[in-house]
Amino acid sequence: MQPPAGADAALSTLREAMAAAWSRPSNGGWAAAPIDRYRAGVATPEDVYQTVHRLPSVLPLLPPVGGRRLAALVADPADAEALETAARMARWLAGKGYDAHLVALGGGDLTLATALVEAFASVIPHPSPLVLPERPLTGRDAYLGTPLRPWDAVEEDMAVGTLAVFDLVVTVRHGAAHPLMGRLRALGVTGWALLGASTVPDAPSPADAVNGCAAFEHAYQTVVPLDARTFRLCQALGFPTDKLRRWEDAAEPDTDPDWTACAPLSSCLPETSAAA
């Protein structure tokens, strides 16, 4: 049987096939025995995923209904404006044929109004750091003078394992998520970056926010400035013109002619993403 193309659907099919094989009468005697994961080798789809991609887990998402695709909006739970932007993007993506999930990646408590919760197919809290303390920044943890906090290897595996099941991952003004995107791209995940100023205390300046993304620009297929100033900063730092997109449903009218002429974000969606 040909497995489905999506990772989540393929793993669901694999789980069903393994359960059917385990329930055969010829295996009845073994069914009562506990599985020793160290001796059994591949025992569950999670083990298959870790063996193939060297990731610790994959989210147990159900296959999307009607051929829809899966999107993750990655935002910091401490950034209320980013969460609102993520909700608007989720509604926009839903109209384009996506099931959009929020992945709240960061420290602090996550508080969402009911209207925001309803915008997402699910809300996935992902504390970071999860268990390991953040190590102090060093002189090497910078790009053109902009501090970049590196990920611990274990924490990075956990975050990538959470996001790898999605077809599209959108970082919403979330500089800490940029270093994950190279591994996700290698796994076939499409990456977008929404860039804009943040009002969170101790947030990087607009220039630092854009420069931090520039360090990982190669890992993104699309970069979406949320205002004309951010667009000009992207131009000044040499972002490829064909990667820059203007989110037509969110950007306010502006007199900057280059910003107004920037290609719309909807132009980089696959043709198969029409609303189901």
PDB file of C-alpha atoms in Angstrom, residues 41-231:
ATOM      1  CA  GLY A  41      14.100  -1.781  18.079  1.00  0.00           C
ATOM      2  CA  VAL A  42      11.448  -0.078  16.004  1.00  0.00           C
ATOM      3  CA  ALA A  43       8.300  -0.401  18.099  1.00  0.00           C
ATOM      4  CA  THR A  44       6.238   2.742  17.446  1.00  0.00           C
ATOM      5  CA  PRO A  45       5.964   5.427  14.748  1.00  0.00           C
ATOM      6  CA  GLU A  46       7.833   7.798  17.070  1.00  0.00           C
ATOM      7  CA  ASP A  47      10.776   5.389  16.957  1.00  0.00           C
ATOM      8  CA  VAL A  48      10.574   5.315  13.169  1.00  0.00           C
ATOM      9  CA  TYR A  49      10.628   9.113  13.053  1.00  0.00           C
ATOM     10  CA  GLN A  50      13.621   9.323  15.366  1.00  0.00           C
ATOM     11  CA  THR A  51      15.515   6.701  13.379  1.00  0.00           C
ATOM     12  CA  VAL A  52      14.880   8.379  10.021  1.00  0.00           C
ATOM     13  CA  HIS A  53      15.207  12.049  10.982  1.00  0.00           C
ATOM     14  CA  ARG A  54      17.088  11.846  14.316  1.00  0.00           C
ATOM     15  CA  LEU A  55      14.350  13.795  16.064  1.00  0.00           C
ATOM     16  CA  PRO A  56      12.837  12.889  19.435  1.00  0.00           C
ATOM     17  CA  SER A  57       9.153  12.909  18.512  1.00  0.00           C
ATOM     18  CA  VAL A  58       6.448  13.947  16.104  1.00  0.00           C
ATOM     19  CA  LEU A  59       3.156  15.584  17.092  1.00  0.00           C
ATOM     20  CA  PRO A  60       0.130  13.253  17.062  1.00  0.00           C
ATOM     21  CA  LEU A  61      -1.848  15.454  14.669  1.00  0.00           C
ATOM     22  CA  LEU A  62      -4.750  13.916  12.813  1.00  0.00           C
ATOM     23  CA  PRO A  63      -4.593  14.043   9.002  1.00  0.00           C
ATOM     24  CA  PRO A  64      -6.133  17.324   7.763  1.00  0.00           C
ATOM     25  CA  VAL A  65      -9.646  16.986   6.375  1.00  0.00           C
ATOM     26  CA  GLY A  66     -10.360  17.606   2.704  1.00  0.00           C
ATOM     27  CA  GLY A  67      -6.787  17.851   1.499  1.00  0.00           C
ATOM     28  CA  ARG A  68      -5.978  20.898   3.640  1.00  0.00           C
ATOM     29  CA  ARG A  69      -2.394  21.581   4.665  1.00  0.00           C
ATOM     30  CA  LEU A  70      -0.856  22.104   8.107  1.00  0.00           C
ATOM     31  CA  ALA A  71       0.680  25.406   9.210  1.00  0.00           C
ATOM     32  CA  ALA A  72       2.374  26.385  12.474  1.00  0.00           C
ATOM     33  CA  LEU A  73       2.431  29.984  13.683  1.00  0.00           C
ATOM     34  CA  VAL A  74       5.407  30.318  16.048  1.00  0.00           C
ATOM     35  CA  ALA A  75       5.080  33.219  18.496  1.00  0.00           C
ATOM     36  CA  ASP A  76       6.478  34.168  21.887  1.00  0.00           C
ATOM     37  CA  PRO A  77       3.806  33.806  24.598  1.00  0.00           C
ATOM     38  CA  ALA A  78       5.141  37.017  26.177  1.00  0.00           C
ATOM     39  CA  ASP A  79       4.470  39.057  23.013  1.00  0.00           C
ATOM     40  CA  ALA A  80       0.754  39.917  23.019  1.00  0.00           C
ATOM     41  CA  GLU A  81       0.939  41.788  19.709  1.00  0.00           C
ATOM     42  CA  ALA A  82       2.708  38.867  18.036  1.00  0.00           C
ATOM     43  CA  LEU A  83      -0.033  36.528  19.263  1.00  0.00           C
ATOM     44  CA  GLU A  84      -2.662  38.815  17.734  1.00  0.00           C
ATOM     45  CA  THR A  85      -0.701  38.920  14.465  1.00  0.00           C
ATOM     46  CA  ALA A  86      -0.471  35.125  14.546  1.00  0.00           C
ATOM     47  CA  ALA A  87      -4.254  34.904  14.980  1.00  0.00           C
ATOM     48  CA  ARG A  88      -4.816  37.182  11.971  1.00  0.00           C
ATOM     49  CA  MET A  89      -2.383  35.113   9.926  1.00  0.00           C
ATOM     50  CA  ALA A  90      -4.145  31.912  11.050  1.00  0.00           C
ATOM     51  CA  ARG A  91      -7.488  33.224   9.797  1.00  0.00           C
ATOM     52  CA  TRP A  92      -5.880  34.304   6.526  1.00  0.00           C
ATOM     53  CA  LEU A  93      -4.232  30.904   6.041  1.00  0.00           C
ATOM     54  CA  ALA A  94      -7.505  29.142   6.859  1.00  0.00           C
ATOM     55  CA  GLY A  95      -9.041  30.940   3.899  1.00  0.00           C
ATOM     56  CA  LYS A  96      -6.182  29.665   1.754  1.00  0.00           C
ATOM     57  CA  GLY A  97      -6.745  26.007   2.650  1.00  0.00           C
ATOM     58  CA  TYR A  98      -4.562  25.543   5.745  1.00  0.00           C
ATOM     59  CA  ASP A  99      -5.239  24.257   9.247  1.00  0.00           C
ATOM     60  CA  ALA A 100      -3.212  26.765  11.282  1.00  0.00           C
ATOM     61  CA  HIS A 101      -1.894  25.847  14.743  1.00  0.00           C
ATOM     62  CA  LEU A 102      -0.242  28.133  17.281  1.00  0.00           C
ATOM     63  CA  VAL A 103       3.094  26.997  18.740  1.00  0.00           C
ATOM     64  CA  ALA A 104       3.809  29.286  21.699  1.00  0.00           C
ATOM     65  CA  LEU A 105       7.584  28.946  21.884  1.00  0.00           C
ATOM     66  CA  GLY A 106       9.200  30.719  24.815  1.00  0.00           C
ATOM     67  CA  GLY A 107       9.156  31.325  28.535  1.00  0.00           C
ATOM     68  CA  GLY A 108       6.354  32.752  30.621  1.00  0.00           C
ATOM     69  CA  ASP A 109       2.661  31.993  30.834  1.00  0.00           C
ATOM     70  CA  LEU A 110       0.468  31.874  27.755  1.00  0.00           C
ATOM     71  CA  THR A 111      -2.737  33.929  28.037  1.00  0.00           C
ATOM     72  CA  LEU A 112      -5.116  34.056  25.073  1.00  0.00           C
ATOM     73  CA  ALA A 113      -8.528  35.645  24.721  1.00  0.00           C
ATOM     74  CA  THR A 114     -11.288  33.341  23.498  1.00  0.00           C
ATOM     75  CA  ALA A 115     -11.412  35.113  20.138  1.00  0.00           C
ATOM     76  CA  LEU A 116      -7.721  34.380  19.592  1.00  0.00           C
ATOM     77  CA  VAL A 117      -7.986  30.736  20.658  1.00  0.00           C
ATOM     78  CA  GLU A 118     -10.781  30.192  18.145  1.00  0.00           C
ATOM     79  CA  ALA A 119      -8.513  31.379  15.315  1.00  0.00           C
ATOM     80  CA  PHE A 120      -6.260  28.317  15.686  1.00  0.00           C
ATOM     81  CA  ALA A 121      -6.886  24.649  14.988  1.00  0.00           C
ATOM     82  CA  SER A 122      -4.964  23.954  18.210  1.00  0.00           C
ATOM     83  CA  VAL A 123      -2.693  25.746  20.671  1.00  0.00           C
ATOM     84  CA  ILE A 124       0.595  24.027  21.501  1.00  0.00           C
ATOM     85  CA  PRO A 125       2.551  25.501  24.440  1.00  0.00           C
ATOM     86  CA  HIS A 126       6.276  24.853  24.057  1.00  0.00           C
ATOM     87  CA  PRO A 127       8.244  26.341  26.995  1.00  0.00           C
ATOM     88  CA  SER A 128      11.795  27.313  26.130  1.00  0.00           C
ATOM     89  CA  PRO A 129      14.118  26.546  27.709  1.00  0.00           C
ATOM     90  CA  LEU A 130      12.148  23.433  28.546  1.00  0.00           C
ATOM     91  CA  VAL A 131      14.359  22.018  31.298  1.00  0.00           C
ATOM     92  CA  LEU A 132      17.852  23.269  30.603  1.00  0.00           C
ATOM     93  CA  PRO A 133      19.011  26.709  31.820  1.00  0.00           C
ATOM     94  CA  GLU A 134      20.069  29.121  29.124  1.00  0.00           C
ATOM     95  CA  ARG A 135      23.801  29.508  28.965  1.00  0.00           C
ATOM     96  CA  PRO A 136      25.241  33.029  28.957  1.00  0.00           C
ATOM     97  CA  LEU A 137      25.958  34.690  25.630  1.00  0.00           C
ATOM     98  CA  THR A 138      29.558  34.820  24.458  1.00  0.00           C
ATOM     99  CA  GLY A 139      31.404  36.978  21.956  1.00  0.00           C
ATOM    100  CA  ARG A 140      30.742  34.404  19.259  1.00  0.00           C
ATOM    101  CA  ASP A 141      26.977  34.536  19.717  1.00  0.00           C
ATOM    102  CA  ALA A 142      26.447  37.492  17.390  1.00  0.00           C
ATOM    103  CA  TYR A 143      25.903  38.340  13.740  1.00  0.00           C
ATOM    104  CA  LEU A 144      27.198  41.736  12.596  1.00  0.00           C
ATOM    105  CA  GLY A 145      26.914  42.955  16.178  1.00  0.00           C
ATOM    106  CA  THR A 146      23.413  41.559  16.829  1.00  0.00           C
ATOM    107  CA  PRO A 147      23.271  39.083  19.765  1.00  0.00           C
ATOM    108  CA  LEU A 148      21.960  35.647  18.751  1.00  0.00           C
ATOM    109  CA  ARG A 149      21.116  33.188  21.498  1.00  0.00           C
ATOM    110  CA  PRO A 150      22.135  29.657  20.450  1.00  0.00           C
ATOM    111  CA  TRP A 151      20.038  26.587  21.155  1.00  0.00           C
ATOM    112  CA  ASP A 152      21.183  23.712  23.314  1.00  0.00           C
ATOM    113  CA  ALA A 153      21.305  20.572  21.154  1.00  0.00           C
ATOM    114  CA  VAL A 154      18.628  18.757  23.183  1.00  0.00           C
ATOM    115  CA  GLU A 155      16.304  21.763  23.266  1.00  0.00           C
ATOM    116  CA  GLU A 156      16.758  22.285  19.518  1.00  0.00           C
ATOM    117  CA  ASP A 157      15.864  18.649  18.822  1.00  0.00           C
ATOM    118  CA  MET A 158      12.682  19.028  20.864  1.00  0.00           C
ATOM    119  CA  ALA A 159      11.656  22.214  19.063  1.00  0.00           C
ATOM    120  CA  VAL A 160      12.430  20.854  15.590  1.00  0.00           C
ATOM    121  CA  GLY A 161      10.621  17.623  16.447  1.00  0.00           C
ATOM    122  CA  THR A 162       7.552  19.676  17.375  1.00  0.00           C
ATOM    123  CA  LEU A 163       7.565  21.685  14.143  1.00  0.00           C
ATOM    124  CA  ALA A 164       8.702  19.101  11.588  1.00  0.00           C
ATOM    125  CA  VAL A 165       5.217  17.661  11.055  1.00  0.00           C
ATOM    126  CA  PHE A 166       3.900  20.898   9.528  1.00  0.00           C
ATOM    127  CA  ASP A 167       3.909  21.799   5.834  1.00  0.00           C
ATOM    128  CA  LEU A 168       4.457  25.495   6.621  1.00  0.00           C
ATOM    129  CA  VAL A 169       6.125  27.118   9.646  1.00  0.00           C
ATOM    130  CA  VAL A 170       5.710  30.884  10.102  1.00  0.00           C
ATOM    131  CA  THR A 171       7.831  32.651  12.715  1.00  0.00           C
ATOM    132  CA  VAL A 172       5.905  35.703  13.956  1.00  0.00           C
ATOM    133  CA  ARG A 173       8.385  38.357  15.122  1.00  0.00           C
ATOM    134  CA  HIS A 174      10.261  35.527  16.874  1.00  0.00           C
ATOM    135  CA  GLY A 175      14.016  35.884  16.530  1.00  0.00           C
ATOM    136  CA  ALA A 176      14.755  32.928  18.803  1.00  0.00           C
ATOM    137  CA  ALA A 177      13.092  30.561  16.299  1.00  0.00           C
ATOM    138  CA  HIS A 178      15.270  31.561  13.321  1.00  0.00           C
ATOM    139  CA  PRO A 179      18.063  29.018  14.079  1.00  0.00           C
ATOM    140  CA  LEU A 180      15.549  26.143  13.792  1.00  0.00           C
ATOM    141  CA  MET A 181      14.601  26.893  10.210  1.00  0.00           C
ATOM    142  CA  GLY A 182      17.630  25.392   8.468  1.00  0.00           C
ATOM    143  CA  ARG A 183      16.913  21.908   9.840  1.00  0.00           C
ATOM    144  CA  LEU A 184      13.215  22.304   9.089  1.00  0.00           C
ATOM    145  CA  ARG A 185      13.950  23.270   5.497  1.00  0.00           C
ATOM    146  CA  ALA A 186      16.136  20.158   5.146  1.00  0.00           C
ATOM    147  CA  LEU A 187      13.076  18.137   6.233  1.00  0.00           C
ATOM    148  CA  GLY A 188      10.942  19.681   3.488  1.00  0.00           C
ATOM    149  CA  VAL A 189       9.135  22.254   5.642  1.00  0.00           C
ATOM    150  CA  THR A 190       8.427  25.631   4.039  1.00  0.00           C
ATOM    151  CA  GLY A 191       9.477  28.591   6.202  1.00  0.00           C
ATOM    152  CA  TRP A 192       8.142  32.143   6.347  1.00  0.00           C
ATOM    153  CA  ALA A 193       9.353  34.954   8.626  1.00  0.00           C
ATOM    154  CA  LEU A 194       7.024  37.785   9.669  1.00  0.00           C
ATOM    155  CA  LEU A 195       9.236  40.712  10.679  1.00  0.00           C
ATOM    156  CA  GLY A 196       8.242  43.856  12.539  1.00  0.00           C
ATOM    157  CA  ALA A 197       8.907  45.975  15.594  1.00  0.00           C
ATOM    158  CA  SER A 198       8.039  44.549  19.011  1.00  0.00           C
ATOM    159  CA  THR A 199       6.824  46.355  22.149  1.00  0.00           C
ATOM    160  CA  VAL A 200       7.940  43.592  24.537  1.00  0.00           C
ATOM    161  CA  PRO A 201      10.395  44.831  27.212  1.00  0.00           C
ATOM    162  CA  ASP A 202      14.022  44.141  26.231  1.00  0.00           C
ATOM    163  CA  ALA A 203      12.930  43.273  22.684  1.00  0.00           C
ATOM    164  CA  PRO A 204      15.579  43.863  20.007  1.00  0.00           C
ATOM    165  CA  SER A 205      15.446  47.077  18.036  1.00  0.00           C
ATOM    166  CA  PRO A 206      13.874  46.920  14.538  1.00  0.00           C
ATOM    167  CA  ALA A 207      17.363  46.910  13.009  1.00  0.00           C
ATOM    168  CA  ASP A 208      18.521  44.068  15.281  1.00  0.00           C
ATOM    169  CA  ALA A 209      15.316  42.102  14.595  1.00  0.00           C
ATOM    170  CA  VAL A 210      15.910  42.286  10.849  1.00  0.00           C
ATOM    171  CA  ASN A 211      19.641  41.630  11.192  1.00  0.00           C
ATOM    172  CA  GLY A 212      18.946  38.571  13.348  1.00  0.00           C
ATOM    173  CA  CYS A 213      16.741  37.182  10.592  1.00  0.00           C
ATOM    174  CA  ALA A 214      19.385  38.025   7.984  1.00  0.00           C
ATOM    175  CA  ALA A 215      21.750  35.590   9.707  1.00  0.00           C
ATOM    176  CA  PHE A 216      19.333  32.766   8.789  1.00  0.00           C
ATOM    177  CA  GLU A 217      17.723  34.260   5.678  1.00  0.00           C
ATOM    178  CA  HIS A 218      18.916  31.326   3.546  1.00  0.00           C
ATOM    179  CA  ALA A 219      16.674  28.980   5.557  1.00  0.00           C
ATOM    180  CA  TYR A 220      13.476  30.869   4.700  1.00  0.00           C
ATOM    181  CA  GLN A 221      11.608  30.677   1.422  1.00  0.00           C
ATOM    182  CA  THR A 222       9.728  33.922   2.170  1.00  0.00           C
ATOM    183  CA  VAL A 223      10.317  36.993   4.357  1.00  0.00           C
ATOM    184  CA  VAL A 224       7.298  39.194   5.141  1.00  0.00           C
ATOM    185  CA  PRO A 225       7.997  42.705   6.487  1.00  0.00           C
ATOM    186  CA  LEU A 226       4.962  43.989   8.367  1.00  0.00           C
ATOM    187  CA  ASP A 227       5.573  47.676   7.617  1.00  0.00           C
ATOM    188  CA  ALA A 228       7.453  49.904   5.193  1.00  0.00           C
ATOM    189  CA  ARG A 229      10.297  50.657   7.620  1.00  0.00           C
ATOM    190  CA  THR A 230      11.025  46.967   8.131  1.00  0.00           C
ATOM    191  CA  PHE A 231      10.847  46.480   4.365  1.00  0.00           C
TER     192      PHE A 231
END
